[in-house]
Tab-separated table of C-alpha atoms in Angstrom:
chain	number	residue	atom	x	y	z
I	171	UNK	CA	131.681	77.431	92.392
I	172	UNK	CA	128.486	75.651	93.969
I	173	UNK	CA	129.393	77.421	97.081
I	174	UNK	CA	129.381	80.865	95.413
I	175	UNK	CA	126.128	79.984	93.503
I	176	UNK	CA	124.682	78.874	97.278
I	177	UNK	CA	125.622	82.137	98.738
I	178	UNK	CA	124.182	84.340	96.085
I	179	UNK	CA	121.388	82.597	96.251
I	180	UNK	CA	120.697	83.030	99.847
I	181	UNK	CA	121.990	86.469	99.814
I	182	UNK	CA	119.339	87.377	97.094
I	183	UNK	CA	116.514	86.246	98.847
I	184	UNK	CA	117.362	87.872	101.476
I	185	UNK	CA	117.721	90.806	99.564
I	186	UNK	CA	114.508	90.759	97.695
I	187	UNK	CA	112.114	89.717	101.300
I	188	UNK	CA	113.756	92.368	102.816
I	189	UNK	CA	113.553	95.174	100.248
I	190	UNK	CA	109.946	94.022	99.863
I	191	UNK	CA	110.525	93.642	96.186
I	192	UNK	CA	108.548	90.194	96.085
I	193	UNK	CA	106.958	88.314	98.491
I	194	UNK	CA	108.681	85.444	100.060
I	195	UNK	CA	106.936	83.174	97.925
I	196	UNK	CA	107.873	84.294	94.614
I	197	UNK	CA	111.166	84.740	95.673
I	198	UNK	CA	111.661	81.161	97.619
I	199	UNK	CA	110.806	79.695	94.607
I	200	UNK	CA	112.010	82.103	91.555
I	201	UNK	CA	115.404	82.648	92.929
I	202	UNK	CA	116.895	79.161	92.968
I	203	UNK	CA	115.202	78.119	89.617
I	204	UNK	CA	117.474	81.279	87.980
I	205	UNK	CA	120.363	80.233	89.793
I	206	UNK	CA	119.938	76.637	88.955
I	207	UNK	CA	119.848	78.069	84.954
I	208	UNK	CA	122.773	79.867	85.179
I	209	UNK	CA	124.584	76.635	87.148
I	210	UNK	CA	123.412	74.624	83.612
I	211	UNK	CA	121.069	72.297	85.362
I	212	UNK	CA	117.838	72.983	84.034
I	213	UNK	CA	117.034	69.777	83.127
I	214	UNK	CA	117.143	68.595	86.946
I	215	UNK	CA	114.728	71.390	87.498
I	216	UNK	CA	111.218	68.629	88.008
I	217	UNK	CA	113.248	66.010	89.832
I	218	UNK	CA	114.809	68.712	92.156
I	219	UNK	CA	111.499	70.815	92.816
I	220	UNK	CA	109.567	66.928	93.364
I	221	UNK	CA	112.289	65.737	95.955
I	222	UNK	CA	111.683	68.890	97.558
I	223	UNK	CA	108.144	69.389	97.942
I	224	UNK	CA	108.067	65.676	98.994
I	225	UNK	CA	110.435	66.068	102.299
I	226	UNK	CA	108.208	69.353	103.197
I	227	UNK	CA	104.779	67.814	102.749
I	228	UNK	CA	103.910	66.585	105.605
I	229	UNK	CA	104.595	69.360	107.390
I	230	UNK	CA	102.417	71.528	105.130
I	231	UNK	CA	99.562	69.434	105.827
I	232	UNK	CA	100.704	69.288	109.516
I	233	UNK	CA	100.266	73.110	109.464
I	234	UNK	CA	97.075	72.496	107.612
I	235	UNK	CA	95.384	71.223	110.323
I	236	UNK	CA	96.811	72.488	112.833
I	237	UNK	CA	95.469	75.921	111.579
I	238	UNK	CA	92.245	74.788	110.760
I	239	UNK	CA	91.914	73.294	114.996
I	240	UNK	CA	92.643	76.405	116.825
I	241	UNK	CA	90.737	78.365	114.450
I	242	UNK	CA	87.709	76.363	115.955
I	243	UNK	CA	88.807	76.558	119.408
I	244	UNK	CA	89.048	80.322	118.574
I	245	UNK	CA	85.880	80.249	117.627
I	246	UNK	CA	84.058	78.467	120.246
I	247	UNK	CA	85.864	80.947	122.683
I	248	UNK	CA	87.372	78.665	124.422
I	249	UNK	CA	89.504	80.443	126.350
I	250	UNK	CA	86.695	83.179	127.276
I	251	UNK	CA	85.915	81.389	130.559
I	252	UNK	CA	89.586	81.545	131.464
I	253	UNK	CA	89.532	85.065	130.853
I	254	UNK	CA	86.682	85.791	133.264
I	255	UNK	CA	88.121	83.509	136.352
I	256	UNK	CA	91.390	85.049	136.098
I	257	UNK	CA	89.968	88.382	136.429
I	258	UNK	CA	87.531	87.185	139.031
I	259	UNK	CA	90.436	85.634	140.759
I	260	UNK	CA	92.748	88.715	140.599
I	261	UNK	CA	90.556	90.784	143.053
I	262	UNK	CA	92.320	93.869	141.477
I	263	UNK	CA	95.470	93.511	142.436
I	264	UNK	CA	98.047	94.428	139.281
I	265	UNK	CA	101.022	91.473	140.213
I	266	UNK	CA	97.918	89.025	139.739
I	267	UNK	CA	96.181	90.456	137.042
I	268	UNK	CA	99.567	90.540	135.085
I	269	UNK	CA	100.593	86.849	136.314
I	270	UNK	CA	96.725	86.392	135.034
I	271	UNK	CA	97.682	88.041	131.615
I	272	UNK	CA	100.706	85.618	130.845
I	273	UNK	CA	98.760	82.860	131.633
I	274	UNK	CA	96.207	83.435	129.353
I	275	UNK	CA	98.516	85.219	126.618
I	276	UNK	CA	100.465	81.165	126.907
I	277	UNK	CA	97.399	79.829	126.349
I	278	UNK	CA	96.065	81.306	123.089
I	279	UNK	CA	99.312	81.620	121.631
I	280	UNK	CA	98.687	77.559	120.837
I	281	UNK	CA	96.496	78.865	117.580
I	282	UNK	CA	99.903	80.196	116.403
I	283	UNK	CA	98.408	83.544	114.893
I	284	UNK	CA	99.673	86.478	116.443
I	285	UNK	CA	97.340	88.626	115.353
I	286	UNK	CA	94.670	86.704	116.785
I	287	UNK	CA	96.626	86.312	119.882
I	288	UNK	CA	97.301	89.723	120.953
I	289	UNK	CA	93.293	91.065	119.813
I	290	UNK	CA	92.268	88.269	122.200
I	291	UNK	CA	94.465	89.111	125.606
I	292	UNK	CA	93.785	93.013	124.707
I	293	UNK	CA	90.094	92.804	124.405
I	294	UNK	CA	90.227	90.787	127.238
I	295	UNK	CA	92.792	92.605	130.091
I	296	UNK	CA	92.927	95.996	128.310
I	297	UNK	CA	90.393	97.421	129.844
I	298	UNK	CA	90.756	96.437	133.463
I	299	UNK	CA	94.114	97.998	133.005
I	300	UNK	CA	93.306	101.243	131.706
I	301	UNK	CA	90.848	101.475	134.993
I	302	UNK	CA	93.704	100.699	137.180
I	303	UNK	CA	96.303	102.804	134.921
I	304	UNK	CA	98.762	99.928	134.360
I	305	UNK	CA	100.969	101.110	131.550
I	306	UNK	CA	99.625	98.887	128.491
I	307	UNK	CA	103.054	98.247	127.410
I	308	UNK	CA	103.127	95.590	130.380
I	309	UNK	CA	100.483	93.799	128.441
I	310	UNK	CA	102.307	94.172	125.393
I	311	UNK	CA	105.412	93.160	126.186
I	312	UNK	CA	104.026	89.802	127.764
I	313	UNK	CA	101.731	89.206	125.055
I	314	UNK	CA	105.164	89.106	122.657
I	315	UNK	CA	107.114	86.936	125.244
I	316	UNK	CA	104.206	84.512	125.275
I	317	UNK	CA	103.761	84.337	121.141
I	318	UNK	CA	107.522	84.306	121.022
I	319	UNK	CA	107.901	81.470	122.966
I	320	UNK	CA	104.553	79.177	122.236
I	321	UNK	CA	104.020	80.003	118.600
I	322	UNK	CA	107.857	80.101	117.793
I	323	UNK	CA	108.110	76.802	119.621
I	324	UNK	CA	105.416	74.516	118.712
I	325	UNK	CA	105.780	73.106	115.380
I	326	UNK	CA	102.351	74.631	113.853
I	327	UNK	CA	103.442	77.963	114.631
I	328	UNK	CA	105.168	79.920	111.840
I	329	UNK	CA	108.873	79.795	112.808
I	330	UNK	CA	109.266	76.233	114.309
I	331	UNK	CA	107.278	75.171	110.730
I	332	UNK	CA	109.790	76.747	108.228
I	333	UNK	CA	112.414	75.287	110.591
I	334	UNK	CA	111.339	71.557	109.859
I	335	UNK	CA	110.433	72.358	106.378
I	336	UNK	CA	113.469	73.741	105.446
I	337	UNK	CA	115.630	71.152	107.461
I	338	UNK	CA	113.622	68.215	105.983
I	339	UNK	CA	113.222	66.869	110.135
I	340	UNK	CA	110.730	64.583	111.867
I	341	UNK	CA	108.009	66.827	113.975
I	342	UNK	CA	107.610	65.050	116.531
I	343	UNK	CA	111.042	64.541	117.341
I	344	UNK	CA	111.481	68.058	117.450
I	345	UNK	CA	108.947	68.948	119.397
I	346	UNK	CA	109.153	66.559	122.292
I	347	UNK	CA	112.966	67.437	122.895
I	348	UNK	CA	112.350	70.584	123.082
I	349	UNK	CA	109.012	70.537	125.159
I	350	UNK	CA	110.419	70.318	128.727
I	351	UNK	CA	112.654	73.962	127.731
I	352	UNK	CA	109.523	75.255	126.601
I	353	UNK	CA	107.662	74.780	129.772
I	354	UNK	CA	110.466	75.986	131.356
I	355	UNK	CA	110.263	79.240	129.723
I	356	UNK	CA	106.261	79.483	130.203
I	357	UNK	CA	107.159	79.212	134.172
I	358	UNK	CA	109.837	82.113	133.403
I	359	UNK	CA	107.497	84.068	131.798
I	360	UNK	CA	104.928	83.775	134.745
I	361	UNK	CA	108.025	84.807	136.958
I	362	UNK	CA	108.803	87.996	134.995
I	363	UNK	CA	104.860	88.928	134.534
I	364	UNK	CA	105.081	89.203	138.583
I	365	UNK	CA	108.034	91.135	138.735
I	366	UNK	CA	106.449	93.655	136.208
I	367	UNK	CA	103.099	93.391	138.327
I	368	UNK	CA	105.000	94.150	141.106
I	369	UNK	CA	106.739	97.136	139.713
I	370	UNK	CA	103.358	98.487	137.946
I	371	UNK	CA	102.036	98.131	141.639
I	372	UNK	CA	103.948	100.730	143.100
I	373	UNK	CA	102.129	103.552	140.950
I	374	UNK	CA	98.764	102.685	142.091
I	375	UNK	CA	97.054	103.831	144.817
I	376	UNK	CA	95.319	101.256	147.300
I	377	UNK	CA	92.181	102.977	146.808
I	378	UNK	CA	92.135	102.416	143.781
I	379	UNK	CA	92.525	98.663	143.961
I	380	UNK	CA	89.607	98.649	146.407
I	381	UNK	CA	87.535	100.368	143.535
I	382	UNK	CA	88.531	97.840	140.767
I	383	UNK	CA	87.584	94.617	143.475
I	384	UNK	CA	84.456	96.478	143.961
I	385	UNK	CA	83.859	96.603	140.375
I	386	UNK	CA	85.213	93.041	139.745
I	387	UNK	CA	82.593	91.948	142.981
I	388	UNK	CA	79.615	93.518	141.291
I	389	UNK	CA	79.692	91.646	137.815
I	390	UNK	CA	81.952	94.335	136.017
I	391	UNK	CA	84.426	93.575	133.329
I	392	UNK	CA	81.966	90.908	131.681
I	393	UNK	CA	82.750	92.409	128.013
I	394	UNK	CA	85.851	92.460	126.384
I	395	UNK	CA	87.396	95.846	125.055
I	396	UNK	CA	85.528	95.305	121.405
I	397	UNK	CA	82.031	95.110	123.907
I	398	UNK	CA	81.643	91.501	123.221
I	399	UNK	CA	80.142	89.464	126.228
I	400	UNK	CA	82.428	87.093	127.367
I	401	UNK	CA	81.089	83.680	127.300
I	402	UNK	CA	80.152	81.431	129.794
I	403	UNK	CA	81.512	77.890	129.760
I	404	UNK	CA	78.537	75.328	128.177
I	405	UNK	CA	79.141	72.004	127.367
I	406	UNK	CA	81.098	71.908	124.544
I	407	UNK	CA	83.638	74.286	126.292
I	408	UNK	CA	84.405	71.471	128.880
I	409	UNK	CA	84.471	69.419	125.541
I	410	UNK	CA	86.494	71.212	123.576
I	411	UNK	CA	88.925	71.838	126.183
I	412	UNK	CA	88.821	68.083	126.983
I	413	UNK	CA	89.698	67.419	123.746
I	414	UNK	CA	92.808	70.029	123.492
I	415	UNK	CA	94.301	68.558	126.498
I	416	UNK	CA	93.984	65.151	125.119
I	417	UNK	CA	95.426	66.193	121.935
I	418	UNK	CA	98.694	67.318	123.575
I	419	UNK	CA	98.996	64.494	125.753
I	420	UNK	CA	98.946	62.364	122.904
I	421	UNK	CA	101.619	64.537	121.069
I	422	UNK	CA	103.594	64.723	124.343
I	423	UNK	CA	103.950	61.064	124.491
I	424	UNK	CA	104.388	60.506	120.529
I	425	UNK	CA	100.879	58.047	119.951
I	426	UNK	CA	101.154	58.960	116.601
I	427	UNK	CA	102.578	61.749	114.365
I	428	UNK	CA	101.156	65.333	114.581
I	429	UNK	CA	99.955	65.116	111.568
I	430	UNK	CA	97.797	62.382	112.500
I	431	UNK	CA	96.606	64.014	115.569
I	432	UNK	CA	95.709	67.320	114.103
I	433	UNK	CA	94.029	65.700	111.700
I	434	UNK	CA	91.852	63.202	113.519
I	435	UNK	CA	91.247	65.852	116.132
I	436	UNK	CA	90.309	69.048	113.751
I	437	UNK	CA	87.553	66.676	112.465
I	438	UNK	CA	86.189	65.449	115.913
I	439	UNK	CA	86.105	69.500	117.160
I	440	UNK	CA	84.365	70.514	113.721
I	441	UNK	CA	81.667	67.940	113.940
I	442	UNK	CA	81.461	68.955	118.173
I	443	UNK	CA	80.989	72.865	117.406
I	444	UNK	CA	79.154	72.803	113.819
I	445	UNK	CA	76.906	69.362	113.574
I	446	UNK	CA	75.523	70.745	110.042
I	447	UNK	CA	77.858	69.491	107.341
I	448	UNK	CA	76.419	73.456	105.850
I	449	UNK	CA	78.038	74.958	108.403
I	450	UNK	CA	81.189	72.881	108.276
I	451	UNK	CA	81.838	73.868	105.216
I	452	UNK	CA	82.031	77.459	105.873
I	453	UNK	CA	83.871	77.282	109.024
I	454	UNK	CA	86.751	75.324	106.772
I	455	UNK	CA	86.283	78.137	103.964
I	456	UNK	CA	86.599	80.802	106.823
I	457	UNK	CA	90.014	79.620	108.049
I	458	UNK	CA	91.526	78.456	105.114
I	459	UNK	CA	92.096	82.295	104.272
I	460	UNK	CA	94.797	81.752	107.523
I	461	UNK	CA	95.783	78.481	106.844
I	462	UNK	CA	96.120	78.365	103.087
I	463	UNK	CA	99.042	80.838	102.561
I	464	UNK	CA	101.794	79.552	104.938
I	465	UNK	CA	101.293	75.787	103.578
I	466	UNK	CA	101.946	77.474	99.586
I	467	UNK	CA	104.793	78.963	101.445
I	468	UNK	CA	105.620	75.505	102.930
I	469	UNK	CA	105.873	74.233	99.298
I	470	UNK	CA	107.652	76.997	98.138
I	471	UNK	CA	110.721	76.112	100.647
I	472	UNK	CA	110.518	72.610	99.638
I	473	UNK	CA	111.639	74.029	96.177
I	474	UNK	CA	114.257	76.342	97.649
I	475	UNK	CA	115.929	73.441	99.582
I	476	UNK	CA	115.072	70.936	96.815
I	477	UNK	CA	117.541	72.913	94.372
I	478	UNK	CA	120.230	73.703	96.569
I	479	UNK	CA	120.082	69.857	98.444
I	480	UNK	CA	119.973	68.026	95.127
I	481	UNK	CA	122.831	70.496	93.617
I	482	UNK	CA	124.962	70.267	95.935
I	483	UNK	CA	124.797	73.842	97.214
I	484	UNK	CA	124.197	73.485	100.871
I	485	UNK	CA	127.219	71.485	101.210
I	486	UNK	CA	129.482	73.332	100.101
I	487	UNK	CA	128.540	76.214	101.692
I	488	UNK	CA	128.600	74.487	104.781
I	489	UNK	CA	132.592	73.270	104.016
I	490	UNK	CA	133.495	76.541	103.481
I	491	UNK	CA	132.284	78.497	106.469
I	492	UNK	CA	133.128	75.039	108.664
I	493	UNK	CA	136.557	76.381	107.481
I	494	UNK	CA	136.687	79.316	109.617
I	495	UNK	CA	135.472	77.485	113.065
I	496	UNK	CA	138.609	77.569	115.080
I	497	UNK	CA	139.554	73.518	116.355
I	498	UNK	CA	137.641	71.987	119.454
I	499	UNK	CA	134.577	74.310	119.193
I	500	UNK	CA	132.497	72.579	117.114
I	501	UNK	CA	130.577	71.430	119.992
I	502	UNK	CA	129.397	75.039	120.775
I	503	UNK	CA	127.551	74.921	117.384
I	504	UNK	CA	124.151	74.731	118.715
I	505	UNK	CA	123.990	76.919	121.438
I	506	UNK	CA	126.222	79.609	119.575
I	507	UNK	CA	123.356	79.310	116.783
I	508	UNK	CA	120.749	80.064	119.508
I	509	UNK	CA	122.720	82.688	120.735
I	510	UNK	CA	123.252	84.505	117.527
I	511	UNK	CA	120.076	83.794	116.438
I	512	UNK	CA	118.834	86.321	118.796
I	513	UNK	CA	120.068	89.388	117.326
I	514	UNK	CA	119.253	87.842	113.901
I	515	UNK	CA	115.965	87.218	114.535
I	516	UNK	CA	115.124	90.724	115.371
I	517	UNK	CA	116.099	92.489	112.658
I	518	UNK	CA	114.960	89.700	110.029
I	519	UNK	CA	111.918	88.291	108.124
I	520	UNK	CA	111.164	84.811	109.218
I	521	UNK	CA	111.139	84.071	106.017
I	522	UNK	CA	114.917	85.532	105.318
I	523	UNK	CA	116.614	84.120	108.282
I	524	UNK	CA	115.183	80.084	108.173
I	525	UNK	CA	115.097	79.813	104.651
I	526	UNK	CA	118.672	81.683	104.473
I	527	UNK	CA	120.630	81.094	107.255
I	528	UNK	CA	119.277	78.122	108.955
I	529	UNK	CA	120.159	76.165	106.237
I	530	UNK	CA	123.801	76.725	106.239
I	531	UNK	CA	124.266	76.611	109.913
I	532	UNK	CA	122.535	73.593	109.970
I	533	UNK	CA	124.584	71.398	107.138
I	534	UNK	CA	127.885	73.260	108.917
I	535	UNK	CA	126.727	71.489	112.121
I	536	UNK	CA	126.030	67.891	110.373
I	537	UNK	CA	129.780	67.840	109.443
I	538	UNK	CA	130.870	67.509	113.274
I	539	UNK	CA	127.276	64.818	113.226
I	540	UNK	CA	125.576	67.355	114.831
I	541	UNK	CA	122.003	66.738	114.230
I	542	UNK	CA	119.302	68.857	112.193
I	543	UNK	CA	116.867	68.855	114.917
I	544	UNK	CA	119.058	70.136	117.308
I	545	UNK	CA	119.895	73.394	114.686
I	546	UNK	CA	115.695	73.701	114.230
I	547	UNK	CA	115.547	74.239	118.615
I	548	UNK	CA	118.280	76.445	118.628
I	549	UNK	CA	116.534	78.591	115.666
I	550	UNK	CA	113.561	79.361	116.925
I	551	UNK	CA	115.191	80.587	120.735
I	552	UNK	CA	115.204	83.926	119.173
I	553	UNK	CA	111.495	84.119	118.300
I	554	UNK	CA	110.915	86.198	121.359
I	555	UNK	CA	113.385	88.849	120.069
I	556	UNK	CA	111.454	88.799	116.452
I	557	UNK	CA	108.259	89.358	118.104
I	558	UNK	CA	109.569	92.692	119.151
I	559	UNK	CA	111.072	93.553	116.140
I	560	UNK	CA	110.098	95.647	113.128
I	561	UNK	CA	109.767	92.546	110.740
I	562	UNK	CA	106.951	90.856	113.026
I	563	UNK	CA	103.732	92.046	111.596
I	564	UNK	CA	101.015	91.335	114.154
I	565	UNK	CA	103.680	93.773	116.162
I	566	UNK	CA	102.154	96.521	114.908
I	567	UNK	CA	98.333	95.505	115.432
I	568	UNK	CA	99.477	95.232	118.851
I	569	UNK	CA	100.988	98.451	118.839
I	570	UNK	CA	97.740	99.602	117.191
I	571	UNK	CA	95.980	97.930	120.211
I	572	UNK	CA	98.101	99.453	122.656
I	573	UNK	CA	97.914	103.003	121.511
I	574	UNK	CA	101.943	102.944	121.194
I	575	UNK	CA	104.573	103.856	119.162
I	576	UNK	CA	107.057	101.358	118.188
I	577	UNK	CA	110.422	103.377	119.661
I	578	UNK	CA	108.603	103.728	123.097
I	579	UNK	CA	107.589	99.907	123.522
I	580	UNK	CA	111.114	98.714	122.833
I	581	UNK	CA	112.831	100.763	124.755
I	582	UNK	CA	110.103	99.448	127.439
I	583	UNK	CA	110.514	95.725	126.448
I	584	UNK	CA	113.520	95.399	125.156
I	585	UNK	CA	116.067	94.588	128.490
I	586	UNK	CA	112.553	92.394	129.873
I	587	UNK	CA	112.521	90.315	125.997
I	588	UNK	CA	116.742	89.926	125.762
I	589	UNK	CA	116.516	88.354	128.875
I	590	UNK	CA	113.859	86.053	128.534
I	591	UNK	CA	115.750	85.133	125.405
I	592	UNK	CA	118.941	84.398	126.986
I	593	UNK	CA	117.150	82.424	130.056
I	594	UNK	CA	115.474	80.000	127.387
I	595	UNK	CA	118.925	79.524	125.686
I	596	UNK	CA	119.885	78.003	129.066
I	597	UNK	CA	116.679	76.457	129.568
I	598	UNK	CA	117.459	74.371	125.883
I	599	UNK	CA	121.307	73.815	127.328
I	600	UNK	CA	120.316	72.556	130.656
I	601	UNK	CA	116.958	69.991	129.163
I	602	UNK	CA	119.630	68.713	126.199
I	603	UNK	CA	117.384	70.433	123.948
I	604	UNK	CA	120.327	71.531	122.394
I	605	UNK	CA	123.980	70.042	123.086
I	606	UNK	CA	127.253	72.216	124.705
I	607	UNK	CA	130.096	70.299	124.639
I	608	UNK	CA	133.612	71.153	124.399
């Protein structure tokens, strides 16, 4: 019975995010509560929903902060000066301008925002590559590899946070197992921006090159595709980026939980880039608007998983599809998961597939003592495959951005993105990210 209740409940939400009949929200936290009814344990309702919102807080205010930092950076343009050498450094040539692309597209995924990601690499490299007639879906379909694999991967960004939300896991130890794959798949992504620089090459004419280093020599492509000016590095650039780098040190080497660190270090870059306590105050209120709804929806999940934990849901739901796994493969758990998750995560809401099938998968895996964290990596593989799907909204600002339909860029990305996804499966396999082991 509690693993029919469990299903329906999962299959609901699913249901409703999908069919757009409620946001995730009210349906994360509506749709257990009426199943909990019907089950006759109303009474448990404040216990349940308190033991649930306590195992996802700190990773709400993780995501808080972590928000709230790269807004700042965003705002002090800190990756403007980047921008401007790689283009500098590129001398026209299309294989380094899209190496230059993925670099920089890696590098402002960190804020986690998609949106914001793909409006800064446009207005930044659109431009030089309508001049040399580089088909923009290039740009596109690295910008989506990068997101997919930075802000699906580190645990502010929106997938890797519902992962250890809904899984109740440490960040840290997340994060730091799964950092060596990660780079990995950066390096990977360099590798195929070449190959597509290399084949966008071939269509352009050396003369033309010559005209873009010309260009490039005499002080062109200062201004982004919006017409902004693109900064010049001051002090507090050099500061600001000294501070990032620190920051991720620290987490590399676990100093102190993320939480901690995103904390301490969103307070030393706000009093850096806004010294009036006036303007501090409406830098916070500016961001919060980004920050504000993913940590309710944070909460939300902790009632979700509060419910079906404390009822007893997830477990047997778990039993009953460990059932079906044929004898001796329970070691293939994880990377089957990652695999699977692939497809899944295309077609899917975020919001549907970690709050609904992550779950399950990952109390099916903690019968054979598989554990959580390794079920959270394997999750958010497919991120790369959701960022080119139709349920990834900042896909179609880029789209927007692009001046593309949505048929044409995946039947451009599509083979480039699947295979990217598969590599970083093997890149999580081969760094113990996730275990294989039959």
């Amino acid at each position: 019975m509690l693993a029919v209740l469990g299903f329906v409940s999962l299959a609901s939400f699913m249901l409703v995010v999908i069919k757009k009949w409620a946001t995730a929200l009210v349906a994360v936290v509506v749709i257990p509560i009426v199943v909990l009814l019907i089950s006759g344990r109303g009474a448990d309702l404040p216990e349940m929903v308190a033991a649930g919102i306590e195992t996802v807080s700190p990773t709400a205010i993780l995501l808080l902060f972590a928000v709230l930092y790269f807004g700042v950076m965003m705002d002090a343009r800190l990756f403007d000066p980047v921008s401007r050498a790689i283009i500098r450094l590129s001398g026209g040539d299309p294989v380094k301008i899209c190496v230059g692309t993925a670099v920089l597209a890696l590098l402002v995924a960190l804020d986690g925002d998609g949106t914001t990601s793909y409006m800064i690499i446009c207005s930044a490299f659109l431009p030089i590559y309508r001049q040399l007639g580089i088909n923009p879906l290039v740009i596109a379909t690295i910008s989506t590899m990068a997101l997919g694999t930075i802000s699906g991967t580190t645990p502010w960004g929106g997938a890797a946070t519902r992962a250890i939300s809904v899984l109740g896991i440490d960040a840290t130890d997340y994060f730091v197992h799964m950092l060596p794959a990660m780079l990995l798949m950066c390096a990977a992504i360099i590798g195929l921006a070449y190959l597509l620089g290399r084949n966008a090459r071939k269509n352009i004419t050396p003369e033309r090159i010559a005209e873009v280093r010309a260009d490039i020599g005499s002080g062109g492509h200062q201004r982004s595709e919006d017409g902004t000016v693109m900064t010049k590095a001051t002090w507090r650039t050099w500061a600001n980026a000294a501070a990032t780098v620190t920051l991720l040190v620290l987490l590399v080497f676990g100093v102190a939980d993320l939480l901690v660190l995103f904390m301490l270090g969103f307070i030393l870059v706000l009093v850096l880039n806004h010294p009036r306590p006036s303007d501090q105050g409406e830098v916070i209120r500016a961001h919060a608007a980004n920050a504000v709804p993913v940590v309710i929806l944070v909460l939300g999940a902790g009632v979700f998983t509060g419910i079906l934990t404390e009822t007893g849901m997830t477990t047997a739901m778990a039993n009953a599809l460990i059932s079906l796994i044929p004898d001796g493969a329970e070691g293939l758990l994880p990377a089957a998961a990652a695999v699977i998750g692939i497809p899944l995560s295309f077609f899917m809401a975020n919001d549907a597939y970690f709050f609904g099938i992550v779950p399950v998968l990952a109390e099916s895996a903690a019968q054979h003592s598989i554990p959580p964290e390794e079920m959270a990596r394997a999750a958010v593989i497919g991120q790369m495959a959701h960022s080119i799907g139709p349920a990834s909204a900042p896909l179609w600002v880029l789209l927007g951005l692009v001046r593309s339909s949505l048929g044409d860029f995946q039947r451009f990305a599509f083979l480039w993105v699947m295979t990217a996804s598969l590599l970083y499966v093997v890149f999580a396999v081969l760094t113990g990210a996730i275990s294989l082991s039959f």
